[in-house]
Coordinates of C-alpha atoms in Angstrom, one line a residue:
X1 CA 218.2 109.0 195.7
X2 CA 217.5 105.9 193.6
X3 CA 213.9 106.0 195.2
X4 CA 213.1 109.4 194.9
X5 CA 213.7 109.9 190.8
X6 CA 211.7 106.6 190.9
X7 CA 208.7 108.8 192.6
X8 CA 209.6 111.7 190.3
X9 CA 209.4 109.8 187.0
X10 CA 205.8 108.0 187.9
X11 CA 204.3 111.6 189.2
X12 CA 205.8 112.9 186.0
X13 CA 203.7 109.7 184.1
X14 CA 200.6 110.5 186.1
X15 CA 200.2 114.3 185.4
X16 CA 200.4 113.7 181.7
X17 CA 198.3 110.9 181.9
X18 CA 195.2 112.9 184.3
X19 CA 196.1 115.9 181.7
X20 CA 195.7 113.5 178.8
X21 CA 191.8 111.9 180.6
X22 CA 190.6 115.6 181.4
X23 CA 191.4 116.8 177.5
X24 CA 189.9 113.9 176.5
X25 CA 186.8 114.8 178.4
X26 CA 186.5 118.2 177.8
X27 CA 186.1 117.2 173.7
X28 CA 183.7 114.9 174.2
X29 CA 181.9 117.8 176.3
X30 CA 182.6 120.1 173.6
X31 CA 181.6 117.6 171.0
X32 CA 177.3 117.9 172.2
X33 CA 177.3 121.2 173.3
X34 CA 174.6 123.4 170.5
X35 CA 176.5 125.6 168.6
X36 CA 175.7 129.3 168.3
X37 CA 174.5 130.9 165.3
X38 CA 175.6 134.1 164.2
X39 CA 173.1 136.7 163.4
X40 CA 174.9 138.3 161.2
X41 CA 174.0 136.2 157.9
X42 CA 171.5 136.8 156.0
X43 CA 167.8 134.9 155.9
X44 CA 167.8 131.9 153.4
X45 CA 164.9 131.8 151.3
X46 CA 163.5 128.0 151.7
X47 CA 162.2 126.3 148.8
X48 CA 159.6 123.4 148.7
X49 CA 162.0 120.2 149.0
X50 CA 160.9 117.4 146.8
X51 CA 159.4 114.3 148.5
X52 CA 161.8 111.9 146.5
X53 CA 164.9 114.0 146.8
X54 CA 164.4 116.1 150.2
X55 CA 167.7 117.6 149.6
X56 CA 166.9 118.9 146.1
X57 CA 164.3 121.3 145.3
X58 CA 161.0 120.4 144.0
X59 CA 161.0 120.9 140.2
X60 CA 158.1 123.6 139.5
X61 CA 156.0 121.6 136.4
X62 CA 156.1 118.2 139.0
X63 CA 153.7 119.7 141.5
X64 CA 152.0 116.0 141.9
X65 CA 149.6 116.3 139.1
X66 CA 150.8 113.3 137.3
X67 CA 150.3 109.7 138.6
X68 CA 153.6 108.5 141.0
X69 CA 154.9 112.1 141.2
X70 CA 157.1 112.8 144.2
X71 CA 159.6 115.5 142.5
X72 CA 162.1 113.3 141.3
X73 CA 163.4 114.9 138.7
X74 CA 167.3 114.9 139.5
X75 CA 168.8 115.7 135.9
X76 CA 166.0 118.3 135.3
X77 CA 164.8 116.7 132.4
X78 CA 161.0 118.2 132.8
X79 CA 162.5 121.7 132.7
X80 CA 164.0 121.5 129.2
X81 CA 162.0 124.2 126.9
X82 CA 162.0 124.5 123.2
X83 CA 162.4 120.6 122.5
X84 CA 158.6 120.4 121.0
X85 CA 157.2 118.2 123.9
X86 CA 155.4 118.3 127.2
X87 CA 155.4 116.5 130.3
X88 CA 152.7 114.2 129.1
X89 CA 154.6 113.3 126.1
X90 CA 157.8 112.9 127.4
X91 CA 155.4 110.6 130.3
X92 CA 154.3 108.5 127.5
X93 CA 157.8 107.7 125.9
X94 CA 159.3 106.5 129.4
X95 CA 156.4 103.8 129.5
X96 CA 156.8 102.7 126.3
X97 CA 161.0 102.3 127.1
X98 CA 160.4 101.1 129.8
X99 CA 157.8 98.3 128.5
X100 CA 160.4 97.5 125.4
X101 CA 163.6 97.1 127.7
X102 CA 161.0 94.4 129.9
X103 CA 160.6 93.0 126.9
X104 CA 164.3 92.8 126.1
X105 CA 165.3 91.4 129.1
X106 CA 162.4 88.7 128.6
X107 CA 164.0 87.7 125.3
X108 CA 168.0 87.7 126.8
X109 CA 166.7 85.1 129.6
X110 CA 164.2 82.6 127.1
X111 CA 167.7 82.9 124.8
X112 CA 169.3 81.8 127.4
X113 CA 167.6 79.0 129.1
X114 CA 166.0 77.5 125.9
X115 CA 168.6 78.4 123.4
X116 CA 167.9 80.3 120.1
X117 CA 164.6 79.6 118.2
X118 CA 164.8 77.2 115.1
X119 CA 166.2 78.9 112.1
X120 CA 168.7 80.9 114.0
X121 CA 172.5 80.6 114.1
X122 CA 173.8 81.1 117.3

């Protein structure tokens, strides 16, 4: 009798483990398989992506005019109306930022290799 609950309890084991395998299976099956689209939604309209931000749409006035543009323009900073300036201008004051913070930096690392200059408390 010993024996036979012996047999019972590893056929009991076995059966949940094969039932375990073929679940196990049958979602990794289930996992590739192409899922079906409904028809019943309606037809999205799609918008040129921008090159720099595919996910994002393209900003209308960066349409690759300007030297460098790719349409990256997350903040929508070219879209901005009634501020008194265009695209060139606002073109023209990133260079010149940009050319004063290299400068900047340029002046943090001489202070800091060379010291200050003579005439200046540190």
């Amino acid at each position: 009798a010993d024996r036979d609950s012996k047999d019972l309890k590893s056929h009991g084991s076995m059966a949940r483990f094969t039932a375990l395998v073929a679940s196990l299976m049958l979602t990794a099956a289930v996992a590739f398989t192409p899922s079906v689209k409904s028809s019943s939604r309606t037809a999205v309209t799609l918008a040129a992506k921008s090159k720099a931000l595919p996910f994002l749409d393209q900003p209308k006035k960066l349409d690759g005019s300007l030297a460098g543009d790719a349409g990256f323009d997350p903040l929508g900073l070219s879209e901005i109306e009634g501020i008194g300036a265009d695209l060139y201008w606002m073109r023209e004051a990133e260079l010149k930022h940009a050319r004063v913070a290299m400068l900047a930096t340029v002046g943090v690392l001489f202070v800091e290799g060379c010291g200050s200059m003579p005439g200046f408390v540190s």
